[in-house]
Tab-separated table of C-alpha atoms in Angstrom:
chain	number	residue	atom	x	y	z
A	7	UNK	CA	-8.944	-126.964	4.982
A	8	UNK	CA	-6.321	-128.586	7.477
A	9	UNK	CA	-3.735	-126.912	6.696
A	10	UNK	CA	-1.253	-129.241	9.086
A	11	UNK	CA	-2.928	-132.105	9.370
A	12	UNK	CA	-1.236	-134.686	12.514
A	13	UNK	CA	-1.741	-138.802	12.490
A	14	UNK	CA	-2.815	-140.148	14.432
A	15	UNK	CA	-5.191	-137.687	16.530
A	16	UNK	CA	-4.482	-140.658	19.492
A	17	UNK	CA	-2.156	-143.168	19.415
A	18	UNK	CA	-1.663	-146.234	22.457
A	19	UNK	CA	1.176	-147.910	22.659
A	20	UNK	CA	3.435	-149.766	25.106
A	21	UNK	CA	5.484	-149.971	26.916
A	22	UNK	CA	9.135	-149.676	25.023
A	23	UNK	CA	7.852	-149.647	21.975
A	24	UNK	CA	8.820	-147.821	19.224
A	25	UNK	CA	6.344	-145.299	18.225
A	26	UNK	CA	6.340	-142.886	14.983
A	27	UNK	CA	4.294	-140.070	14.509
A	28	UNK	CA	3.409	-137.953	11.820
A	29	UNK	CA	2.923	-134.788	10.839
A	30	UNK	CA	1.845	-132.950	7.297
A	31	UNK	CA	1.922	-129.770	5.830
A	32	UNK	CA	0.065	-127.339	2.794
A	33	UNK	CA	1.449	-124.384	3.373
A	34	UNK	CA	4.621	-124.519	1.703
A	35	UNK	CA	6.565	-123.411	5.547
A	36	UNK	CA	10.466	-124.193	5.565
A	37	UNK	CA	10.380	-124.612	9.259
A	38	UNK	CA	8.822	-127.572	11.123
A	39	UNK	CA	8.626	-127.869	15.086
A	40	UNK	CA	7.431	-130.765	17.432
A	41	UNK	CA	6.498	-129.632	20.584
A	42	UNK	CA	5.605	-131.842	23.872
A	43	UNK	CA	2.580	-130.775	25.876
A	44	UNK	CA	1.449	-132.889	29.073
A	45	UNK	CA	-1.395	-131.823	31.358
A	46	UNK	CA	-2.008	-129.146	32.482
A	47	UNK	CA	1.543	-127.478	31.667
A	48	UNK	CA	2.668	-125.666	28.151
A	49	UNK	CA	4.667	-126.965	25.027
A	50	UNK	CA	7.747	-127.431	25.546
A	51	UNK	CA	9.859	-127.176	22.174
A	52	UNK	CA	11.381	-131.083	21.085
A	53	UNK	CA	12.907	-129.489	18.472
A	54	UNK	CA	12.808	-127.615	14.902
A	55	UNK	CA	14.043	-128.300	11.243
A	56	UNK	CA	14.859	-124.888	9.490
A	57	UNK	CA	14.543	-126.595	5.487
A	58	UNK	CA	16.445	-129.747	5.744
A	59	UNK	CA	19.082	-128.516	8.433
A	60	UNK	CA	17.956	-130.238	12.356
A	61	UNK	CA	18.045	-128.458	15.636
A	62	UNK	CA	17.266	-130.353	19.039
A	63	UNK	CA	17.252	-128.255	21.982
A	64	UNK	CA	20.169	-128.962	24.993
A	65	UNK	CA	17.612	-130.779	26.714
A	66	UNK	CA	15.319	-132.820	24.768
A	67	UNK	CA	16.867	-136.909	25.536
A	68	UNK	CA	17.911	-138.761	23.013
A	69	UNK	CA	15.136	-141.724	23.412
A	70	UNK	CA	13.185	-138.829	20.500
A	71	UNK	CA	14.864	-139.004	17.247
A	72	UNK	CA	12.779	-137.106	14.056
A	73	UNK	CA	12.819	-137.057	10.573
A	74	UNK	CA	11.783	-134.373	7.133
A	75	UNK	CA	11.899	-136.331	4.338
A	76	UNK	CA	11.221	-133.756	2.613
A	77	UNK	CA	9.309	-129.713	2.822
A	78	UNK	CA	5.544	-131.413	3.859
A	79	UNK	CA	6.583	-133.472	6.329
A	80	UNK	CA	8.302	-134.594	9.180
A	81	UNK	CA	7.892	-137.167	11.685
A	82	UNK	CA	8.478	-137.633	15.390
A	83	UNK	CA	10.275	-141.031	16.340
A	84	UNK	CA	10.263	-142.237	19.828
A	85	UNK	CA	12.337	-145.201	20.094
A	86	UNK	CA	11.551	-146.168	23.580
A	87	UNK	CA	8.574	-145.070	25.039
A	88	UNK	CA	8.734	-144.543	29.173
A	89	UNK	CA	5.432	-143.823	30.595
A	90	UNK	CA	6.736	-140.337	31.538
A	91	UNK	CA	6.773	-139.656	27.342
A	92	UNK	CA	3.039	-140.284	27.555
A	93	UNK	CA	1.954	-136.327	26.220
A	94	UNK	CA	-0.037	-134.205	23.408
A	95	UNK	CA	2.474	-133.735	20.867
A	96	UNK	CA	2.130	-130.749	18.563
A	97	UNK	CA	3.504	-130.459	14.802
A	98	UNK	CA	4.332	-126.368	14.434
A	99	UNK	CA	5.258	-125.089	11.334
A	100	UNK	CA	6.354	-121.386	10.277
A	101	UNK	CA	8.125	-119.668	7.207
A	102	UNK	CA	11.684	-118.743	7.746
A	103	UNK	CA	10.129	-114.713	9.265
A	104	UNK	CA	7.285	-115.142	11.254
A	105	UNK	CA	5.404	-112.766	9.874
A	106	UNK	CA	1.485	-114.273	11.321
A	107	UNK	CA	3.186	-116.891	13.879
A	108	UNK	CA	3.260	-120.633	13.874
A	109	UNK	CA	0.448	-122.790	12.208
A	110	UNK	CA	-0.258	-125.692	14.447
A	111	UNK	CA	-1.528	-128.814	13.371
A	112	UNK	CA	-4.169	-130.924	16.687
A	113	UNK	CA	-1.930	-132.884	18.092
A	114	UNK	CA	-1.701	-136.429	18.617
A	115	UNK	CA	-2.389	-137.708	21.857
A	116	UNK	CA	0.171	-140.387	23.069
A	117	UNK	CA	-0.418	-143.480	25.795
A	118	UNK	CA	1.780	-145.557	26.762
A	119	UNK	CA	0.525	-148.338	28.778
B	14	UNK	CA	14.531	-115.736	24.594
B	15	UNK	CA	12.997	-113.031	26.677
B	16	UNK	CA	11.299	-114.354	29.207
B	17	UNK	CA	7.300	-113.806	29.760
B	18	UNK	CA	5.189	-113.549	33.303
B	19	UNK	CA	1.436	-113.391	32.681
B	20	UNK	CA	-1.440	-114.281	35.363
B	21	UNK	CA	-1.734	-117.925	35.516
B	22	UNK	CA	-5.826	-117.528	35.323
B	23	UNK	CA	-8.430	-114.940	35.215
B	24	UNK	CA	-12.242	-115.257	35.415
B	25	UNK	CA	-14.722	-113.253	33.317
B	26	UNK	CA	-18.543	-112.848	32.614
B	27	UNK	CA	-19.895	-112.934	28.678
B	28	UNK	CA	-20.080	-109.253	27.204
B	29	UNK	CA	-17.983	-107.848	28.899
B	30	UNK	CA	-14.140	-107.106	28.155
B	31	UNK	CA	-10.890	-109.169	29.160
B	32	UNK	CA	-7.225	-108.105	29.393
B	33	UNK	CA	-4.505	-110.054	30.213
B	34	UNK	CA	-1.361	-108.449	30.856
B	35	UNK	CA	2.340	-109.709	29.582
B	36	UNK	CA	5.169	-108.961	31.335
B	37	UNK	CA	8.162	-108.554	28.557
B	38	UNK	CA	11.279	-106.903	31.253
B	39	UNK	CA	14.444	-107.797	28.808
B	40	UNK	CA	12.282	-108.162	24.944
B	41	UNK	CA	14.989	-107.283	22.827
B	42	UNK	CA	15.259	-104.403	19.950
B	43	UNK	CA	13.861	-106.957	17.156
B	44	UNK	CA	11.675	-109.325	19.250
B	45	UNK	CA	7.487	-109.482	18.322
B	46	UNK	CA	5.577	-110.137	20.481
B	47	UNK	CA	2.913	-113.033	19.310
B	48	UNK	CA	-0.543	-114.170	21.224
B	49	UNK	CA	-1.632	-117.369	20.858
B	50	UNK	CA	-5.639	-119.225	22.258
B	51	UNK	CA	-5.239	-122.880	23.551
B	52	UNK	CA	-8.652	-125.072	23.806
B	53	UNK	CA	-8.259	-128.144	25.461
B	54	UNK	CA	-7.189	-131.466	23.097
B	55	UNK	CA	-6.411	-129.119	20.508
B	56	UNK	CA	-3.001	-126.763	19.057
B	57	UNK	CA	-3.032	-122.854	20.066
B	58	UNK	CA	-3.962	-121.273	17.490
B	59	UNK	CA	-2.677	-117.639	16.425
B	60	UNK	CA	-4.174	-114.515	17.396
B	61	UNK	CA	-2.357	-111.130	17.592
B	62	UNK	CA	0.905	-110.539	16.801
B	63	UNK	CA	2.828	-106.955	17.071
B	64	UNK	CA	6.122	-104.917	17.491
B	65	UNK	CA	4.479	-101.411	19.286
B	66	UNK	CA	2.043	-99.585	19.608
B	67	UNK	CA	-1.645	-100.783	18.939
B	68	UNK	CA	-2.474	-103.656	16.602
B	69	UNK	CA	-6.532	-104.945	16.060
B	70	UNK	CA	-7.598	-107.242	14.410
B	71	UNK	CA	-10.663	-108.973	14.062
B	72	UNK	CA	-10.666	-111.055	17.424
B	73	UNK	CA	-8.674	-108.959	19.425
B	74	UNK	CA	-6.456	-106.671	20.018
B	75	UNK	CA	-3.459	-106.257	21.133
B	76	UNK	CA	-1.689	-103.506	23.324
B	77	UNK	CA	1.988	-102.406	23.723
B	78	UNK	CA	3.331	-99.050	25.631
B	79	UNK	CA	6.546	-97.265	24.321
B	80	UNK	CA	9.014	-99.344	26.509
B	81	UNK	CA	7.766	-102.689	25.010
B	82	UNK	CA	8.173	-103.651	28.426
B	83	UNK	CA	4.690	-105.342	28.986
B	84	UNK	CA	2.344	-105.867	26.336
B	85	UNK	CA	-1.553	-106.763	26.943
B	86	UNK	CA	-4.223	-108.886	25.438
B	87	UNK	CA	-7.897	-107.502	25.018
B	88	UNK	CA	-10.897	-109.363	23.908
B	89	UNK	CA	-14.042	-107.337	23.438
B	90	UNK	CA	-17.133	-108.942	25.219
B	91	UNK	CA	-15.929	-112.461	25.790
B	92	UNK	CA	-18.382	-115.589	25.150
B	93	UNK	CA	-17.913	-118.841	27.014
B	94	UNK	CA	-16.152	-120.137	23.802
B	95	UNK	CA	-13.092	-117.562	24.588
B	96	UNK	CA	-12.656	-120.347	28.106
B	97	UNK	CA	-9.355	-121.900	27.359
B	98	UNK	CA	-4.979	-120.519	27.866
B	99	UNK	CA	-3.850	-117.832	26.757
B	100	UNK	CA	0.266	-117.764	25.968
B	101	UNK	CA	2.125	-114.947	25.033
B	102	UNK	CA	5.353	-115.076	22.945
B	103	UNK	CA	7.902	-112.776	22.445
B	104	UNK	CA	10.631	-113.829	20.363
B	105	UNK	CA	12.528	-112.302	16.870
B	106	UNK	CA	10.292	-112.564	13.474
B	107	UNK	CA	13.035	-113.970	11.813
B	108	UNK	CA	14.889	-117.674	12.156
B	109	UNK	CA	18.167	-118.016	11.665
B	110	UNK	CA	19.661	-121.558	11.765
B	111	UNK	CA	18.826	-122.885	15.112
B	112	UNK	CA	17.822	-119.867	16.723
B	113	UNK	CA	14.801	-117.463	17.665
B	114	UNK	CA	12.499	-119.857	18.804
B	115	UNK	CA	9.567	-119.418	20.486
B	116	UNK	CA	9.378	-120.614	24.088
B	117	UNK	CA	5.896	-120.879	25.493
B	118	UNK	CA	5.910	-119.500	28.837
B	119	UNK	CA	2.823	-120.512	31.007
B	120	UNK	CA	-0.125	-119.424	29.996
B	121	UNK	CA	-3.424	-118.093	31.136
B	122	UNK	CA	-6.244	-119.798	31.576
B	123	UNK	CA	-9.928	-117.810	31.165
B	124	UNK	CA	-13.000	-118.389	32.523
B	125	UNK	CA	-15.052	-116.879	30.872
B	126	UNK	CA	-18.389	-117.251	32.529
B	127	UNK	CA	-22.255	-117.311	32.589
């Protein structure tokens, strides 16, 4: 029944080694979001795709990139992870009219060593 | 984007009704109010959404006064499993291009005890 699936659930990467997190959806929603959530903090929006249009938040570091090759998949690339990038990364989807709000995945917990 | 203010934490006991109030003084005409629940190490989960007056579903009620500058999430007869963080978000229902994204506030940590 999982509708927004994030893989892997846990990811350990080395300092400075590129890492990619993936998100897939079966809802056919046209908007996909990536949020970063650090311990005891609220989720912080990094960027979102409205169909194929990429929308970056002004304060999202250049170290974070995203790709959306088709409606179902979206990837978060961290080019050179630092210790401060350790966090839960949440993918969410919505229609362009947000009836019923966002649907979130279970998240990927990233550890940087 | 309308900024929201919620209590940082609330404590309750099993079986009680819990009301969490959110202030959103600069809510815009087209903005809706949406509440999410988040358990540790999980993504937020949609609870309820409304524009004005009262909305009720199988898990909660949402009360919105006429001026819409605040809203109250009501959880009837809470149980231990309702211990979670609750977020109030305010934003336009329709997403257009790069705008109208929902921004999370600090949320309310609800702790339910026996």
